[in-house]
Amino acid sequence: PISIAGAHVRDAGSTAVEEMGFTLANGLAYVDEMLRRGGDVNHFAKRLSFFFYVHMDFFEEITKFRAARRVWANIMKDKFGATDPKALMFRFGVVCGGSSLTAAQPLNNVVRVGIENMAAVLGGAQSIFTCAFDEAFQIPTEQSAEIALRTQQIVAHESGIADSVDPLGGSYFVEHMTDQMEAEILKVMEDIDDYGGVEKAIEEGYIQMKIAERARERKEKVDKGERIVVGVNKYQ
């Protein structure tokens, strides 16, 4: 019935944790409303999907998806009583690129999109859109769009990383970070509940304020050189 989007939240400035927390909270609001109308969770939940951005912190992006998948399944099972395995599934598509791309030294974006593409696969994305390297400053050309497509095809057919469903599963670092990510996502969702729910939080600008704060923090870190963006504030 619906694809619940968190991509715009991430690209506007939120952290990876907030992107997941805000979006899952939105998803649960749809579930609550469907149940209020008499819907069967085992029926309609199988048709819910999500949509996110992938940015450049490789393991953070992978683990945010692994953690969110667990959070969603547990809530659907424990809170809403879903019993159909398909109603517990966290299906999602992604965009690789967006505000992580730079107008400065634009060919660097080919590398960025490639890294993000691999993170999406390792995180378990069902569909992937790869941005063209010139999208930071113009409508993509035929050549740049083809490179974006070839990036996916090289990852799919040459890298071997798509041969396993969860190739990083069991890694101490990845599992630890996934656990940490899960706890932080649940904290964001708890804060929204404490505020009065996601609908109130949106209507009163609480979530928008959080996103704006994160965007300002990120820009300040880039401006000060605390967060390195190659070609923008280092190796210019």
Short mmCIF file of N, CA, C and O in Angstrom, two decimals, residues 24-102:
data_model
loop_
_atom_site.label_atom_id
_atom_site.label_comp_id
_atom_site.label_asym_id
_atom_site.label_seq_id
_atom_site.Cartn_x
_atom_site.Cartn_y
_atom_site.Cartn_z
N LEU A 24 10.88 4.65 11.08
CA LEU A 24 10.17 3.53 11.70
C LEU A 24 8.99 4.03 12.53
O LEU A 24 7.93 3.39 12.55
N ALA A 25 9.16 5.17 13.19
CA ALA A 25 8.05 5.75 13.94
C ALA A 25 6.90 6.11 13.00
O ALA A 25 5.73 5.88 13.32
N ASN A 26 7.24 6.65 11.84
CA ASN A 26 6.21 6.94 10.83
C ASN A 26 5.51 5.64 10.41
O ASN A 26 4.29 5.59 10.27
N GLY A 27 6.31 4.60 10.18
CA GLY A 27 5.75 3.31 9.76
C GLY A 27 4.78 2.77 10.78
O GLY A 27 3.70 2.26 10.42
N LEU A 28 5.12 2.89 12.05
CA LEU A 28 4.24 2.38 13.11
C LEU A 28 2.95 3.19 13.19
O LEU A 28 1.89 2.66 13.54
N ALA A 29 3.02 4.48 12.84
CA ALA A 29 1.80 5.31 12.82
C ALA A 29 0.84 4.80 11.74
O ALA A 29 -0.38 4.78 11.95
N TYR A 30 1.39 4.38 10.60
CA TYR A 30 0.55 3.80 9.55
C TYR A 30 -0.07 2.48 10.02
O TYR A 30 -1.24 2.20 9.75
N VAL A 31 0.72 1.67 10.70
CA VAL A 31 0.20 0.39 11.21
C VAL A 31 -0.93 0.65 12.21
O VAL A 31 -1.99 0.00 12.16
N ASP A 32 -0.72 1.59 13.13
CA ASP A 32 -1.76 1.93 14.11
C ASP A 32 -3.05 2.35 13.41
O ASP A 32 -4.15 1.94 13.80
N GLU A 33 -2.92 3.17 12.39
CA GLU A 33 -4.10 3.66 11.68
C GLU A 33 -4.81 2.54 10.93
O GLU A 33 -6.05 2.46 10.93
N MET A 34 -4.04 1.66 10.32
CA MET A 34 -4.66 0.53 9.62
C MET A 34 -5.41 -0.39 10.59
O MET A 34 -6.50 -0.87 10.29
N LEU A 35 -4.82 -0.60 11.74
CA LEU A 35 -5.49 -1.43 12.74
C LEU A 35 -6.75 -0.74 13.27
O LEU A 35 -7.77 -1.39 13.52
N ARG A 36 -6.67 0.57 13.43
CA ARG A 36 -7.84 1.34 13.89
C ARG A 36 -9.01 1.18 12.90
O ARG A 36 -10.18 1.17 13.30
N ARG A 37 -8.67 1.05 11.63
CA ARG A 37 -9.69 0.89 10.60
C ARG A 37 -10.13 -0.56 10.42
O ARG A 37 -10.94 -0.86 9.55
N GLY A 38 -9.57 -1.46 11.23
CA GLY A 38 -10.00 -2.84 11.17
C GLY A 38 -9.18 -3.73 10.27
O GLY A 38 -9.58 -4.86 9.94
N GLY A 39 -7.99 -3.27 9.87
CA GLY A 39 -7.14 -4.06 8.99
C GLY A 39 -6.49 -5.24 9.71
O GLY A 39 -6.37 -5.25 10.94
N ASP A 40 -6.10 -6.23 8.95
CA ASP A 40 -5.42 -7.43 9.46
C ASP A 40 -3.92 -7.23 9.28
O ASP A 40 -3.44 -7.14 8.16
N VAL A 41 -3.18 -7.18 10.39
CA VAL A 41 -1.75 -6.88 10.32
C VAL A 41 -1.01 -7.91 9.47
O VAL A 41 -0.05 -7.57 8.75
N ASN A 42 -1.43 -9.17 9.50
CA ASN A 42 -0.76 -10.19 8.70
C ASN A 42 -1.00 -10.00 7.21
O ASN A 42 -0.26 -10.52 6.38
N HIS A 43 -2.04 -9.23 6.88
CA HIS A 43 -2.34 -8.97 5.47
C HIS A 43 -1.64 -7.71 4.98
O HIS A 43 -0.86 -7.75 4.03
N PHE A 44 -1.91 -6.57 5.65
CA PHE A 44 -1.40 -5.31 5.09
C PHE A 44 0.09 -5.10 5.35
O PHE A 44 0.77 -4.43 4.56
N ALA A 45 0.63 -5.67 6.43
CA ALA A 45 2.05 -5.44 6.73
C ALA A 45 2.97 -6.06 5.69
O ALA A 45 4.12 -5.63 5.53
N LYS A 46 2.48 -7.06 4.98
CA LYS A 46 3.29 -7.68 3.92
C LYS A 46 3.50 -6.73 2.75
O LYS A 46 4.36 -6.96 1.92
N ARG A 47 2.69 -5.66 2.69
CA ARG A 47 2.75 -4.74 1.57
C ARG A 47 3.43 -3.42 1.92
O ARG A 47 3.45 -2.50 1.11
N LEU A 48 3.98 -3.33 3.13
CA LEU A 48 4.68 -2.11 3.53
C LEU A 48 6.15 -2.20 3.11
O LEU A 48 6.76 -3.26 3.17
N SER A 49 6.71 -1.07 2.67
CA SER A 49 8.14 -1.02 2.36
C SER A 49 8.69 0.34 2.80
O SER A 49 7.94 1.24 3.16
N PHE A 50 10.02 0.46 2.74
CA PHE A 50 10.69 1.68 3.20
C PHE A 50 11.67 2.17 2.14
O PHE A 50 12.04 1.43 1.22
N PHE A 51 12.10 3.43 2.31
CA PHE A 51 12.98 4.05 1.32
C PHE A 51 13.96 4.97 2.03
O PHE A 51 13.55 5.84 2.80
N PHE A 52 15.27 4.78 1.77
CA PHE A 52 16.30 5.51 2.51
C PHE A 52 17.41 6.02 1.59
O PHE A 52 17.52 5.61 0.43
N TYR A 53 18.26 6.88 2.17
CA TYR A 53 19.52 7.25 1.52
C TYR A 53 20.66 6.42 2.12
O TYR A 53 20.56 5.97 3.26
N VAL A 54 21.70 6.27 1.33
CA VAL A 54 22.95 5.68 1.83
C VAL A 54 24.02 6.75 1.73
O VAL A 54 24.22 7.32 0.66
N HIS A 55 24.69 7.03 2.84
CA HIS A 55 25.77 8.01 2.85
C HIS A 55 27.11 7.29 3.04
O HIS A 55 27.20 6.08 2.87
N MET A 56 28.14 8.02 3.43
CA MET A 56 29.50 7.54 3.22
C MET A 56 30.15 6.77 4.38
O MET A 56 31.21 6.20 4.20
N ASP A 57 29.57 6.76 5.56
CA ASP A 57 30.18 5.98 6.64
C ASP A 57 29.79 4.52 6.43
O ASP A 57 28.69 4.08 6.80
N PHE A 58 30.69 3.75 5.85
CA PHE A 58 30.40 2.42 5.31
C PHE A 58 29.71 1.50 6.33
O PHE A 58 28.61 0.99 6.09
N PHE A 59 30.34 1.30 7.47
CA PHE A 59 29.78 0.36 8.45
C PHE A 59 28.56 0.92 9.17
O PHE A 59 27.66 0.17 9.56
N GLU A 60 28.51 2.23 9.34
CA GLU A 60 27.33 2.84 9.94
C GLU A 60 26.10 2.60 9.07
O GLU A 60 25.02 2.27 9.58
N GLU A 61 26.28 2.73 7.77
CA GLU A 61 25.15 2.52 6.86
C GLU A 61 24.71 1.06 6.85
O GLU A 61 23.52 0.76 6.87
N ILE A 62 25.66 0.15 6.81
CA ILE A 62 25.33 -1.28 6.82
C ILE A 62 24.57 -1.64 8.09
O ILE A 62 23.53 -2.31 8.06
N THR A 63 25.09 -1.18 9.22
CA THR A 63 24.50 -1.60 10.50
C THR A 63 23.19 -0.90 10.80
O THR A 63 22.35 -1.44 11.53
N LYS A 64 22.96 0.27 10.22
CA LYS A 64 21.66 0.92 10.46
C LYS A 64 20.55 0.09 9.83
O LYS A 64 19.46 -0.03 10.40
N PHE A 65 20.84 -0.52 8.67
CA PHE A 65 19.83 -1.36 8.02
C PHE A 65 19.64 -2.68 8.77
O PHE A 65 18.52 -3.16 8.95
N ARG A 66 20.75 -3.27 9.22
CA ARG A 66 20.65 -4.53 9.97
C ARG A 66 19.88 -4.32 11.27
O ARG A 66 19.04 -5.13 11.66
N ALA A 67 20.14 -3.19 11.94
CA ALA A 67 19.47 -2.90 13.21
C ALA A 67 17.99 -2.60 12.99
O ALA A 67 17.13 -3.09 13.73
N ALA A 68 17.69 -1.79 11.98
CA ALA A 68 16.29 -1.42 11.71
C ALA A 68 15.46 -2.64 11.33
O ALA A 68 14.29 -2.74 11.72
N ARG A 69 16.08 -3.57 10.62
CA ARG A 69 15.37 -4.80 10.24
C ARG A 69 14.93 -5.56 11.50
O ARG A 69 13.82 -6.07 11.59
N ARG A 70 15.82 -5.61 12.49
CA ARG A 70 15.53 -6.32 13.74
C ARG A 70 14.47 -5.57 14.56
O ARG A 70 13.55 -6.18 15.10
N VAL A 71 14.63 -4.24 14.63
CA VAL A 71 13.66 -3.43 15.38
C VAL A 71 12.26 -3.61 14.82
O VAL A 71 11.29 -3.83 15.56
N TRP A 72 12.14 -3.50 13.49
CA TRP A 72 10.83 -3.59 12.85
C TRP A 72 10.20 -4.97 13.09
O TRP A 72 9.03 -5.05 13.46
N ALA A 73 10.96 -6.02 12.90
CA ALA A 73 10.43 -7.37 13.07
C ALA A 73 9.97 -7.60 14.50
O ALA A 73 8.89 -8.17 14.74
N ASN A 74 10.76 -7.16 15.46
CA ASN A 74 10.41 -7.36 16.87
C ASN A 74 9.14 -6.60 17.25
O ASN A 74 8.29 -7.13 17.98
N ILE A 75 9.03 -5.37 16.77
CA ILE A 75 7.83 -4.58 17.10
C ILE A 75 6.59 -5.17 16.44
O ILE A 75 5.52 -5.28 17.07
N MET A 76 6.73 -5.57 15.18
CA MET A 76 5.57 -6.15 14.49
C MET A 76 5.10 -7.42 15.17
O MET A 76 3.89 -7.70 15.26
N LYS A 77 6.04 -8.19 15.69
CA LYS A 77 5.70 -9.45 16.35
C LYS A 77 5.21 -9.22 17.78
O LYS A 77 4.15 -9.73 18.16
N ASP A 78 5.95 -8.46 18.57
CA ASP A 78 5.67 -8.33 19.99
C ASP A 78 4.55 -7.33 20.29
O ASP A 78 3.74 -7.55 21.20
N LYS A 79 4.49 -6.23 19.56
CA LYS A 79 3.49 -5.20 19.84
C LYS A 79 2.18 -5.45 19.08
O LYS A 79 1.09 -5.30 19.64
N PHE A 80 2.33 -5.84 17.80
CA PHE A 80 1.13 -5.95 16.96
C PHE A 80 0.68 -7.39 16.72
O PHE A 80 -0.34 -7.63 16.09
N GLY A 81 1.46 -8.35 17.19
CA GLY A 81 1.04 -9.74 17.11
C GLY A 81 1.08 -10.35 15.73
O GLY A 81 0.38 -11.34 15.46
N ALA A 82 1.90 -9.82 14.84
CA ALA A 82 2.02 -10.40 13.50
C ALA A 82 2.63 -11.79 13.59
O ALA A 82 3.61 -12.00 14.32
N THR A 83 2.06 -12.74 12.87
CA THR A 83 2.55 -14.12 12.90
C THR A 83 3.07 -14.59 11.54
O THR A 83 3.85 -15.53 11.47
N ASP A 84 2.62 -13.95 10.47
CA ASP A 84 3.10 -14.30 9.13
C ASP A 84 4.53 -13.78 8.98
O ASP A 84 4.77 -12.58 9.15
N PRO A 85 5.50 -14.64 8.67
CA PRO A 85 6.89 -14.18 8.52
C PRO A 85 7.04 -13.02 7.54
O PRO A 85 7.89 -12.14 7.74
N LYS A 86 6.21 -13.00 6.50
CA LYS A 86 6.32 -11.91 5.52
C LYS A 86 5.84 -10.58 6.09
O LYS A 86 6.23 -9.52 5.61
N ALA A 87 4.98 -10.64 7.12
CA ALA A 87 4.51 -9.42 7.76
C ALA A 87 5.56 -8.82 8.69
O ALA A 87 5.42 -7.69 9.15
N LEU A 88 6.62 -9.58 8.95
CA LEU A 88 7.71 -9.10 9.80
C LEU A 88 8.86 -8.52 8.98
O LEU A 88 9.79 -7.93 9.55
N MET A 89 8.80 -8.69 7.68
CA MET A 89 9.94 -8.32 6.83
C MET A 89 10.08 -6.81 6.68
O MET A 89 9.10 -6.08 6.55
N PHE A 90 11.33 -6.37 6.69
CA PHE A 90 11.69 -4.96 6.54
C PHE A 90 12.22 -4.77 5.13
O PHE A 90 13.41 -4.85 4.88
N ARG A 91 11.31 -4.54 4.19
CA ARG A 91 11.72 -4.37 2.79
C ARG A 91 12.08 -2.91 2.56
O ARG A 91 11.33 -2.02 2.96
N PHE A 92 13.19 -2.67 1.88
CA PHE A 92 13.55 -1.27 1.66
C PHE A 92 14.36 -1.09 0.38
O PHE A 92 15.10 -1.97 -0.05
N GLY A 93 14.18 0.07 -0.20
CA GLY A 93 15.00 0.52 -1.33
C GLY A 93 15.83 1.71 -0.90
O GLY A 93 15.53 2.35 0.13
N VAL A 94 16.87 2.02 -1.65
CA VAL A 94 17.76 3.11 -1.28
C VAL A 94 18.17 3.94 -2.49
O VAL A 94 18.09 3.50 -3.63
N VAL A 95 18.65 5.14 -2.19
CA VAL A 95 19.36 5.98 -3.14
C VAL A 95 20.79 6.11 -2.64
O VAL A 95 21.03 6.39 -1.47
N CYS A 96 21.76 5.89 -3.50
CA CYS A 96 23.18 6.07 -3.18
C CYS A 96 23.62 7.39 -3.80
O CYS A 96 23.66 7.52 -5.02
N GLY A 97 23.94 8.36 -2.95
CA GLY A 97 24.35 9.66 -3.47
C GLY A 97 23.71 10.78 -2.69
O GLY A 97 23.93 10.93 -1.49
N GLY A 98 22.91 11.58 -3.38
CA GLY A 98 22.23 12.69 -2.71
C GLY A 98 23.20 13.73 -2.18
O GLY A 98 24.17 14.10 -2.85
N SER A 99 22.97 14.20 -0.96
CA SER A 99 23.76 15.29 -0.42
C SER A 99 25.18 14.88 -0.05
O SER A 99 26.00 15.72 0.31
N SER A 100 25.50 13.58 -0.15
CA SER A 100 26.88 13.16 0.09
C SER A 100 27.77 13.46 -1.12
O SER A 100 28.99 13.38 -1.03
N LEU A 101 27.16 13.78 -2.26
CA LEU A 101 27.94 14.09 -3.46
C LEU A 101 28.35 15.56 -3.45
O LEU A 101 27.70 16.40 -2.83
N THR A 102 29.44 15.86 -4.14
CA THR A 102 29.98 17.23 -4.14
C THR A 102 30.13 17.77 -5.55
O THR A 102 30.40 17.01 -6.49
#
